[in-house]
Amino acid sequence: MSRLKNDFVLIAILLLMAFNFNSCTASRKVVYLYDLKDTTAGNFRTAQSGFENLIQKNDLLWITVGGSNIADLVVINSASGVAAGTGLSSQTTGNTSTGYMVEADGNIKLPFLDKVKAEGLSRLQLEASITEKLMDYTKHPVVNVRFLNYSFSVIGEVIRPGRFNMSTERTTLLEALSMAGDISEMGKRENVLVIREVNGERLMGRINLSSKNLFNSPYYYLKTNDVIYVEPVKTRFITRSGVPQYFSIAAVAISLLITIINLSK
């Protein structure tokens, strides 16, 4: 009888060890950047400098022009819903319902200039291109280009799925998830999918949020119309109520062992 009791005690210890191992494993899966012990500013600057958001077809652009001759600038600025001025500081905020659409041929149509190539250029490159072309029409043009339809979508296991507008060109994946209320307890953090369309081609990238390598991913900085999908975990250690399921399993197993030991006395 004593030997049987010792066997049951050994089994109980093994169950507790397995429970502790599962608990540690599960906690790793819900921690961001688990392997980040230290990092260097140089590596992060490299990831930042490698990012460039290029203009695509169907992008809606807010374009304003400042200069020394206000009369020359009224027409081009009116299309973006702003008043012309002698500089950027004198211009008013644009009406986001208007702007210049990048057409199917990759061009935008501007007063005086007709078609201007926009697709494939960065925002700063387009500003430089328009500035150079306007020098034939006005003195000292100052061009400002912004995105009007710069947005992304977050779906799957997040608190608040939906479509969100980006206020800057350097919105990161982590910022996007925070706007969606963060990943729920049921979400798989080590395999987040980002769907991106570039030049008519649909690209997909998977990112492990538990790894510091996410900073070097081309999907760390979002581009317009990106879709972020968070998969549910296959084995659900945590219930919808937030209570880990293995707590209940361990409690039942230990209770069963205690009952068997008492009956064997």
PDB file of C-alpha atoms in Angstrom:
ATOM      1  CA  MET A   1       0.000   0.000   0.000  1.00  0.00           C
ATOM      2  CA  SER A   2       2.862   2.355   0.842  1.00  0.00           C
ATOM      3  CA  ARG A   3       4.443   1.624  -2.550  1.00  0.00           C
ATOM      4  CA  LEU A   4       1.178   2.431  -4.312  1.00  0.00           C
ATOM      5  CA  LYS A   5       0.941   5.674  -2.440  1.00  0.00           C
ATOM      6  CA  ASN A   6       4.492   6.569  -3.407  1.00  0.00           C
ATOM      7  CA  ASP A   7       3.673   5.846  -7.072  1.00  0.00           C
ATOM      8  CA  PHE A   8       0.700   8.171  -6.918  1.00  0.00           C
ATOM      9  CA  VAL A   9       2.818  10.893  -5.300  1.00  0.00           C
ATOM     10  CA  LEU A  10       5.416  10.493  -8.069  1.00  0.00           C
ATOM     11  CA  ILE A  11       2.708  10.807 -10.722  1.00  0.00           C
ATOM     12  CA  ALA A  12       1.374  13.932  -9.030  1.00  0.00           C
ATOM     13  CA  ILE A  13       4.866  15.478  -9.034  1.00  0.00           C
ATOM     14  CA  LEU A  14       5.299  14.701 -12.732  1.00  0.00           C
ATOM     15  CA  LEU A  15       1.925  16.287 -13.503  1.00  0.00           C
ATOM     16  CA  LEU A  16       2.903  19.423 -11.612  1.00  0.00           C
ATOM     17  CA  MET A  17       6.212  19.577 -13.525  1.00  0.00           C
ATOM     18  CA  ALA A  18       4.369  19.203 -16.827  1.00  0.00           C
ATOM     19  CA  PHE A  19       1.917  21.904 -15.782  1.00  0.00           C
ATOM     20  CA  ASN A  20       4.780  24.269 -14.932  1.00  0.00           C
ATOM     21  CA  PHE A  21       6.480  23.587 -18.278  1.00  0.00           C
ATOM     22  CA  ASN A  22       3.264  24.248 -20.199  1.00  0.00           C
ATOM     23  CA  SER A  23       2.723  27.429 -18.227  1.00  0.00           C
ATOM     24  CA  CYS A  24       6.178  28.742 -19.182  1.00  0.00           C
ATOM     25  CA  THR A  25       5.705  27.748 -22.822  1.00  0.00           C
ATOM     26  CA  ALA A  26       2.303  29.423 -23.017  1.00  0.00           C
ATOM     27  CA  SER A  27       3.612  32.633 -21.446  1.00  0.00           C
ATOM     28  CA  ARG A  28       6.377  32.835 -24.062  1.00  0.00           C
ATOM     29  CA  LYS A  29       3.779  32.711 -26.818  1.00  0.00           C
ATOM     30  CA  VAL A  30       1.989  35.835 -25.570  1.00  0.00           C
ATOM     31  CA  VAL A  31       5.082  37.961 -24.940  1.00  0.00           C
ATOM     32  CA  TYR A  32       6.265  40.359 -27.629  1.00  0.00           C
ATOM     33  CA  LEU A  33       9.981  40.434 -28.520  1.00  0.00           C
ATOM     34  CA  TYR A  34      10.720  37.532 -26.175  1.00  0.00           C
ATOM     35  CA  ASP A  35      14.282  37.092 -27.472  1.00  0.00           C
ATOM     36  CA  LEU A  36      15.180  40.799 -27.261  1.00  0.00           C
ATOM     37  CA  LYS A  37      17.999  40.983 -24.729  1.00  0.00           C
ATOM     38  CA  ASP A  38      19.655  44.078 -26.127  1.00  0.00           C
ATOM     39  CA  THR A  39      19.822  45.918 -29.396  1.00  0.00           C
ATOM     40  CA  THR A  40      21.848  48.601 -31.109  1.00  0.00           C
ATOM     41  CA  ALA A  41      20.635  51.876 -32.509  1.00  0.00           C
ATOM     42  CA  GLY A  42      22.611  51.185 -35.695  1.00  0.00           C
ATOM     43  CA  ASN A  43      20.611  48.098 -36.619  1.00  0.00           C
ATOM     44  CA  PHE A  44      17.335  49.907 -36.049  1.00  0.00           C
ATOM     45  CA  ARG A  45      18.435  52.903 -38.132  1.00  0.00           C
ATOM     46  CA  THR A  46      19.226  50.518 -40.981  1.00  0.00           C
ATOM     47  CA  ALA A  47      15.680  49.151 -40.856  1.00  0.00           C
ATOM     48  CA  GLN A  48      14.248  52.686 -40.840  1.00  0.00           C
ATOM     49  CA  SER A  49      16.350  53.956 -43.741  1.00  0.00           C
ATOM     50  CA  GLY A  50      15.378  50.934 -45.826  1.00  0.00           C
ATOM     51  CA  PHE A  51      11.705  51.896 -45.686  1.00  0.00           C
ATOM     52  CA  GLU A  52      10.220  53.943 -48.491  1.00  0.00           C
ATOM     53  CA  ASN A  53       6.530  54.252 -49.210  1.00  0.00           C
ATOM     54  CA  LEU A  54       6.069  54.613 -52.964  1.00  0.00           C
ATOM     55  CA  ILE A  55       3.000  56.080 -54.662  1.00  0.00           C
ATOM     56  CA  GLN A  56       0.689  53.544 -56.332  1.00  0.00           C
ATOM     57  CA  LYS A  57      -2.242  53.604 -58.739  1.00  0.00           C
ATOM     58  CA  ASN A  58      -5.504  54.789 -57.137  1.00  0.00           C
ATOM     59  CA  ASP A  59      -3.667  56.707 -54.417  1.00  0.00           C
ATOM     60  CA  LEU A  60      -5.366  59.999 -53.581  1.00  0.00           C
ATOM     61  CA  LEU A  61      -2.872  62.816 -53.108  1.00  0.00           C
ATOM     62  CA  TRP A  62      -3.249  66.186 -51.399  1.00  0.00           C
ATOM     63  CA  ILE A  63      -1.013  68.642 -53.263  1.00  0.00           C
ATOM     64  CA  THR A  64      -0.490  72.310 -52.456  1.00  0.00           C
ATOM     65  CA  VAL A  65       1.903  74.845 -53.922  1.00  0.00           C
ATOM     66  CA  GLY A  66       3.284  77.969 -52.342  1.00  0.00           C
ATOM     67  CA  GLY A  67       5.270  80.671 -54.110  1.00  0.00           C
ATOM     68  CA  SER A  68       5.832  84.340 -54.651  1.00  0.00           C
ATOM     69  CA  ASN A  69       2.957  84.801 -57.152  1.00  0.00           C
ATOM     70  CA  ILE A  70      -0.349  83.893 -55.507  1.00  0.00           C
ATOM     71  CA  ALA A  71      -2.399  84.444 -58.661  1.00  0.00           C
ATOM     72  CA  ASP A  72      -0.489  81.695 -60.490  1.00  0.00           C
ATOM     73  CA  LEU A  73      -1.221  79.175 -57.752  1.00  0.00           C
ATOM     74  CA  VAL A  74      -4.978  79.547 -57.191  1.00  0.00           C
ATOM     75  CA  VAL A  75      -5.993  77.005 -59.833  1.00  0.00           C
ATOM     76  CA  ILE A  76      -3.695  74.159 -58.820  1.00  0.00           C
ATOM     77  CA  ASN A  77      -4.398  74.560 -55.109  1.00  0.00           C
ATOM     78  CA  SER A  78      -8.166  74.702 -55.587  1.00  0.00           C
ATOM     79  CA  ALA A  79      -8.225  71.069 -56.685  1.00  0.00           C
ATOM     80  CA  SER A  80      -6.971  70.025 -53.258  1.00  0.00           C
ATOM     81  CA  GLY A  81      -9.452  72.293 -51.514  1.00  0.00           C
ATOM     82  CA  VAL A  82      -6.929  74.749 -50.071  1.00  0.00           C
ATOM     83  CA  ALA A  83      -6.119  78.393 -50.525  1.00  0.00           C
ATOM     84  CA  ALA A  84      -2.944  79.426 -52.297  1.00  0.00           C
ATOM     85  CA  GLY A  85      -0.383  81.369 -50.316  1.00  0.00           C
ATOM     86  CA  THR A  86       3.117  82.707 -50.323  1.00  0.00           C
ATOM     87  CA  GLY A  87       4.314  79.727 -48.362  1.00  0.00           C
ATOM     88  CA  LEU A  88       3.252  76.547 -46.601  1.00  0.00           C
ATOM     89  CA  SER A  89       2.552  78.420 -43.384  1.00  0.00           C
ATOM     90  CA  SER A  90      -0.158  80.515 -45.045  1.00  0.00           C
ATOM     91  CA  GLN A  91      -2.056  77.564 -46.522  1.00  0.00           C
ATOM     92  CA  THR A  92      -5.117  76.170 -44.858  1.00  0.00           C
ATOM     93  CA  THR A  93      -5.945  72.553 -44.128  1.00  0.00           C
ATOM     94  CA  GLY A  94      -7.154  70.630 -47.190  1.00  0.00           C
ATOM     95  CA  ASN A  95     -10.567  69.099 -47.681  1.00  0.00           C
ATOM     96  CA  THR A  96      -9.954  65.349 -47.507  1.00  0.00           C
ATOM     97  CA  SER A  97     -12.852  64.653 -49.872  1.00  0.00           C
ATOM     98  CA  THR A  98     -10.853  66.178 -52.752  1.00  0.00           C
ATOM     99  CA  GLY A  99      -7.397  65.686 -54.155  1.00  0.00           C
ATOM    100  CA  TYR A 100      -5.509  64.271 -57.126  1.00  0.00           C
ATOM    101  CA  MET A 101      -6.099  60.627 -58.060  1.00  0.00           C
ATOM    102  CA  VAL A 102      -3.242  58.563 -59.469  1.00  0.00           C
ATOM    103  CA  GLU A 103      -4.779  57.228 -62.672  1.00  0.00           C
ATOM    104  CA  ALA A 104      -4.434  53.754 -64.214  1.00  0.00           C
ATOM    105  CA  ASP A 105      -1.466  54.963 -66.276  1.00  0.00           C
ATOM    106  CA  GLY A 106       0.360  56.029 -63.090  1.00  0.00           C
ATOM    107  CA  ASN A 107      -0.030  59.759 -63.737  1.00  0.00           C
ATOM    108  CA  ILE A 108      -1.843  62.617 -62.052  1.00  0.00           C
ATOM    109  CA  LYS A 109      -3.342  65.529 -63.958  1.00  0.00           C
ATOM    110  CA  LEU A 110      -2.355  68.985 -62.742  1.00  0.00           C
ATOM    111  CA  PRO A 111      -3.334  72.429 -64.019  1.00  0.00           C
ATOM    112  CA  PHE A 112      -0.647  73.921 -66.300  1.00  0.00           C
ATOM    113  CA  LEU A 113       1.374  70.698 -66.211  1.00  0.00           C
ATOM    114  CA  ASP A 114      -1.190  68.213 -67.557  1.00  0.00           C
ATOM    115  CA  LYS A 115       0.061  64.678 -66.806  1.00  0.00           C
ATOM    116  CA  VAL A 116       2.781  64.178 -64.201  1.00  0.00           C
ATOM    117  CA  LYS A 117       4.283  60.772 -63.451  1.00  0.00           C
ATOM    118  CA  ALA A 118       3.532  59.766 -59.848  1.00  0.00           C
ATOM    119  CA  GLU A 119       3.464  55.966 -59.609  1.00  0.00           C
ATOM    120  CA  GLY A 120       6.685  54.483 -58.280  1.00  0.00           C
ATOM    121  CA  LEU A 121       7.880  57.767 -56.782  1.00  0.00           C
ATOM    122  CA  SER A 122       8.155  58.583 -53.112  1.00  0.00           C
ATOM    123  CA  ARG A 123       6.278  61.584 -51.766  1.00  0.00           C
ATOM    124  CA  LEU A 124       9.481  63.640 -51.677  1.00  0.00           C
ATOM    125  CA  GLN A 125      10.436  62.632 -55.217  1.00  0.00           C
ATOM    126  CA  LEU A 126       7.042  63.766 -56.522  1.00  0.00           C
ATOM    127  CA  GLU A 127       7.414  67.074 -54.682  1.00  0.00           C
ATOM    128  CA  ALA A 128      10.783  67.610 -56.360  1.00  0.00           C
ATOM    129  CA  SER A 129       9.405  66.680 -59.781  1.00  0.00           C
ATOM    130  CA  ILE A 130       6.437  69.063 -59.554  1.00  0.00           C
ATOM    131  CA  THR A 131       8.651  71.841 -58.171  1.00  0.00           C
ATOM    132  CA  GLU A 132      10.975  71.600 -61.157  1.00  0.00           C
ATOM    133  CA  LYS A 133       8.109  71.656 -63.664  1.00  0.00           C
ATOM    134  CA  LEU A 134       6.399  74.657 -62.002  1.00  0.00           C
ATOM    135  CA  MET A 135       9.479  76.849 -62.283  1.00  0.00           C
ATOM    136  CA  ASP A 136       8.351  77.705 -65.816  1.00  0.00           C
ATOM    137  CA  TYR A 137       5.065  79.127 -64.443  1.00  0.00           C
ATOM    138  CA  THR A 138       5.852  80.761 -61.101  1.00  0.00           C
ATOM    139  CA  LYS A 139       8.798  81.916 -59.045  1.00  0.00           C
ATOM    140  CA  HIS A 140      10.129  79.930 -56.100  1.00  0.00           C
ATOM    141  CA  PRO A 141       7.424  77.207 -55.974  1.00  0.00           C
ATOM    142  CA  VAL A 142       7.168  75.240 -52.738  1.00  0.00           C
ATOM    143  CA  VAL A 143       5.291  71.949 -53.205  1.00  0.00           C
ATOM    144  CA  ASN A 144       3.735  69.864 -50.461  1.00  0.00           C
ATOM    145  CA  VAL A 145       2.387  66.337 -51.140  1.00  0.00           C
ATOM    146  CA  ARG A 146       0.452  64.179 -48.671  1.00  0.00           C
ATOM    147  CA  PHE A 147      -1.554  60.952 -48.882  1.00  0.00           C
ATOM    148  CA  LEU A 148      -5.321  61.248 -48.367  1.00  0.00           C
ATOM    149  CA  ASN A 149      -6.265  57.545 -48.499  1.00  0.00           C
ATOM    150  CA  TYR A 150      -3.417  56.206 -46.384  1.00  0.00           C
ATOM    151  CA  SER A 151      -5.053  53.406 -44.408  1.00  0.00           C
ATOM    152  CA  PHE A 152      -4.793  49.740 -43.412  1.00  0.00           C
ATOM    153  CA  SER A 153      -7.051  46.944 -42.153  1.00  0.00           C
ATOM    154  CA  VAL A 154      -6.667  44.617 -39.159  1.00  0.00           C
ATOM    155  CA  ILE A 155      -8.704  41.403 -39.016  1.00  0.00           C
ATOM    156  CA  GLY A 156      -8.700  38.168 -37.039  1.00  0.00           C
ATOM    157  CA  GLU A 157      -7.976  37.705 -33.348  1.00  0.00           C
ATOM    158  CA  VAL A 158      -7.721  41.340 -32.234  1.00  0.00           C
ATOM    159  CA  ILE A 159      -9.908  43.280 -29.821  1.00  0.00           C
ATOM    160  CA  ARG A 160     -11.243  45.813 -32.350  1.00  0.00           C
ATOM    161  CA  PRO A 161     -10.852  44.640 -35.979  1.00  0.00           C
ATOM    162  CA  GLY A 162     -11.477  47.251 -38.659  1.00  0.00           C
ATOM    163  CA  ARG A 163      -9.996  49.730 -41.105  1.00  0.00           C
ATOM    164  CA  PHE A 164      -7.830  52.536 -39.728  1.00  0.00           C
ATOM    165  CA  ASN A 165      -6.325  55.716 -41.135  1.00  0.00           C
ATOM    166  CA  MET A 166      -2.604  56.366 -40.762  1.00  0.00           C
ATOM    167  CA  SER A 167      -1.525  59.839 -39.770  1.00  0.00           C
ATOM    168  CA  THR A 168       2.093  59.344 -40.895  1.00  0.00           C
ATOM    169  CA  GLU A 169       3.989  57.372 -43.539  1.00  0.00           C
ATOM    170  CA  ARG A 170       5.901  55.472 -40.896  1.00  0.00           C
ATOM    171  CA  THR A 171       3.158  53.625 -39.083  1.00  0.00           C
ATOM    172  CA  THR A 172       4.547  50.356 -37.756  1.00  0.00           C
ATOM    173  CA  LEU A 173       2.921  46.965 -37.379  1.00  0.00           C
ATOM    174  CA  LEU A 174       2.996  47.298 -33.585  1.00  0.00           C
ATOM    175  CA  GLU A 175       1.270  50.680 -33.761  1.00  0.00           C
ATOM    176  CA  ALA A 176      -1.372  49.227 -36.071  1.00  0.00           C
ATOM    177  CA  LEU A 177      -2.106  46.397 -33.638  1.00  0.00           C
ATOM    178  CA  SER A 178      -2.377  48.857 -30.756  1.00  0.00           C
ATOM    179  CA  MET A 179      -4.954  50.852 -32.767  1.00  0.00           C
ATOM    180  CA  ALA A 180      -6.928  47.602 -33.088  1.00  0.00           C
ATOM    181  CA  GLY A 181      -6.848  47.087 -29.313  1.00  0.00           C
ATOM    182  CA  ASP A 182      -3.933  44.605 -29.423  1.00  0.00           C
ATOM    183  CA  ILE A 183      -4.042  40.865 -30.137  1.00  0.00           C
ATOM    184  CA  SER A 184      -6.521  38.906 -28.017  1.00  0.00           C
ATOM    185  CA  GLU A 185      -5.510  35.979 -25.806  1.00  0.00           C
ATOM    186  CA  MET A 186      -6.589  33.672 -28.638  1.00  0.00           C
ATOM    187  CA  GLY A 187      -4.293  35.272 -31.248  1.00  0.00           C
ATOM    188  CA  LYS A 188      -1.113  33.717 -32.618  1.00  0.00           C
ATOM    189  CA  ARG A 189       1.638  36.264 -32.104  1.00  0.00           C
ATOM    190  CA  GLU A 190       4.396  34.244 -33.723  1.00  0.00           C
ATOM    191  CA  ASN A 191       2.784  34.087 -37.175  1.00  0.00           C
ATOM    192  CA  VAL A 192       1.058  37.403 -38.040  1.00  0.00           C
ATOM    193  CA  LEU A 193       0.220  37.692 -41.743  1.00  0.00           C
ATOM    194  CA  VAL A 194       0.546  40.980 -43.685  1.00  0.00           C
ATOM    195  CA  ILE A 195      -1.051  41.111 -47.148  1.00  0.00           C
ATOM    196  CA  ARG A 196       0.250  43.832 -49.455  1.00  0.00           C
ATOM    197  CA  GLU A 197      -0.440  44.779 -53.068  1.00  0.00           C
ATOM    198  CA  VAL A 198       2.424  46.280 -55.088  1.00  0.00           C
ATOM    199  CA  ASN A 199       2.080  47.079 -58.793  1.00  0.00           C
ATOM    200  CA  GLY A 200      -0.886  44.752 -59.124  1.00  0.00           C
ATOM    201  CA  GLU A 201       0.941  41.874 -57.432  1.00  0.00           C
ATOM    202  CA  ARG A 202      -0.291  40.556 -54.085  1.00  0.00           C
ATOM    203  CA  LEU A 203       2.556  39.925 -51.643  1.00  0.00           C
ATOM    204  CA  MET A 204       2.318  38.160 -48.284  1.00  0.00           C
ATOM    205  CA  GLY A 205       4.697  38.203 -45.360  1.00  0.00           C
ATOM    206  CA  ARG A 206       4.594  36.487 -41.981  1.00  0.00           C
ATOM    207  CA  ILE A 207       6.074  38.089 -38.896  1.00  0.00           C
ATOM    208  CA  ASN A 208       6.969  36.618 -35.521  1.00  0.00           C
ATOM    209  CA  LEU A 209       6.142  39.281 -32.937  1.00  0.00           C
ATOM    210  CA  SER A 210       8.049  37.288 -30.312  1.00  0.00           C
ATOM    211  CA  SER A 211      11.299  37.858 -32.183  1.00  0.00           C
ATOM    212  CA  LYS A 212      13.421  40.986 -32.459  1.00  0.00           C
ATOM    213  CA  ASN A 213      13.848  40.165 -36.166  1.00  0.00           C
ATOM    214  CA  LEU A 214      10.520  41.871 -36.812  1.00  0.00           C
ATOM    215  CA  PHE A 215      12.400  45.217 -36.852  1.00  0.00           C
ATOM    216  CA  ASN A 216      14.240  44.112 -39.991  1.00  0.00           C
ATOM    217  CA  SER A 217      11.129  42.847 -41.783  1.00  0.00           C
ATOM    218  CA  PRO A 218       9.968  44.756 -44.902  1.00  0.00           C
ATOM    219  CA  TYR A 219       6.487  44.490 -43.374  1.00  0.00           C
ATOM    220  CA  TYR A 220       7.391  46.227 -40.096  1.00  0.00           C
ATOM    221  CA  TYR A 221       6.464  49.595 -41.612  1.00  0.00           C
ATOM    222  CA  LEU A 222       3.015  49.493 -43.203  1.00  0.00           C
ATOM    223  CA  LYS A 223       2.067  50.658 -46.661  1.00  0.00           C
ATOM    224  CA  THR A 224      -1.312  51.950 -47.754  1.00  0.00           C
ATOM    225  CA  ASN A 225      -4.052  49.304 -48.033  1.00  0.00           C
ATOM    226  CA  ASP A 226      -2.069  46.674 -46.121  1.00  0.00           C
ATOM    227  CA  VAL A 227      -4.208  43.984 -44.485  1.00  0.00           C
ATOM    228  CA  ILE A 228      -3.022  42.486 -41.184  1.00  0.00           C
ATOM    229  CA  TYR A 229      -4.449  39.081 -40.255  1.00  0.00           C
ATOM    230  CA  VAL A 230      -3.944  37.540 -36.803  1.00  0.00           C
ATOM    231  CA  GLU A 231      -4.611  33.794 -36.768  1.00  0.00           C
ATOM    232  CA  PRO A 232      -6.226  32.035 -33.802  1.00  0.00           C
ATOM    233  CA  VAL A 233      -4.020  29.622 -31.879  1.00  0.00           C
ATOM    234  CA  LYS A 234      -4.566  25.974 -32.817  1.00  0.00           C
ATOM    235  CA  THR A 235      -4.312  24.715 -29.229  1.00  0.00           C
ATOM    236  CA  ARG A 236      -6.138  27.086 -26.962  1.00  0.00           C
ATOM    237  CA  PHE A 237      -4.428  27.239 -23.594  1.00  0.00           C
ATOM    238  CA  ILE A 238      -6.604  30.168 -22.558  1.00  0.00           C
ATOM    239  CA  THR A 239     -10.369  30.266 -22.553  1.00  0.00           C
ATOM    240  CA  ARG A 240     -12.511  33.221 -23.642  1.00  0.00           C
ATOM    241  CA  SER A 241     -12.918  34.117 -19.979  1.00  0.00           C
ATOM    242  CA  GLY A 242      -9.152  34.530 -19.686  1.00  0.00           C
ATOM    243  CA  VAL A 243      -8.590  31.467 -17.439  1.00  0.00           C
ATOM    244  CA  PRO A 244      -5.865  29.077 -18.698  1.00  0.00           C
ATOM    245  CA  GLN A 245      -7.382  25.693 -19.501  1.00  0.00           C
ATOM    246  CA  TYR A 246      -4.472  23.738 -18.040  1.00  0.00           C
ATOM    247  CA  PHE A 247      -5.366  25.130 -14.602  1.00  0.00           C
ATOM    248  CA  SER A 248      -8.598  23.153 -14.729  1.00  0.00           C
ATOM    249  CA  ILE A 249      -6.899  20.073 -16.179  1.00  0.00           C
ATOM    250  CA  ALA A 250      -4.212  20.046 -13.485  1.00  0.00           C
ATOM    251  CA  ALA A 251      -6.779  20.592 -10.727  1.00  0.00           C
ATOM    252  CA  VAL A 252      -8.919  17.673 -11.921  1.00  0.00           C
ATOM    253  CA  ALA A 253      -5.887  15.379 -12.239  1.00  0.00           C
ATOM    254  CA  ILE A 254      -4.629  16.171  -8.743  1.00  0.00           C
ATOM    255  CA  SER A 255      -8.111  15.761  -7.251  1.00  0.00           C
ATOM    256  CA  LEU A 256      -8.429  12.378  -8.958  1.00  0.00           C
ATOM    257  CA  LEU A 257      -5.078  11.217  -7.561  1.00  0.00           C
ATOM    258  CA  ILE A 258      -5.979  12.313  -4.042  1.00  0.00           C
ATOM    259  CA  THR A 259      -9.295  10.434  -4.283  1.00  0.00           C
ATOM    260  CA  ILE A 260      -7.572   7.257  -5.463  1.00  0.00           C
ATOM    261  CA  ILE A 261      -5.015   7.481  -2.643  1.00  0.00           C
ATOM    262  CA  ASN A 262      -7.750   7.903  -0.031  1.00  0.00           C
ATOM    263  CA  LEU A 263      -9.698   4.943  -1.401  1.00  0.00           C
ATOM    264  CA  SER A 264      -6.608   2.760  -1.377  1.00  0.00           C
ATOM    265  CA  LYS A 265      -5.948   3.294   2.341  1.00  0.00           C
TER     266      LYS A 265
END
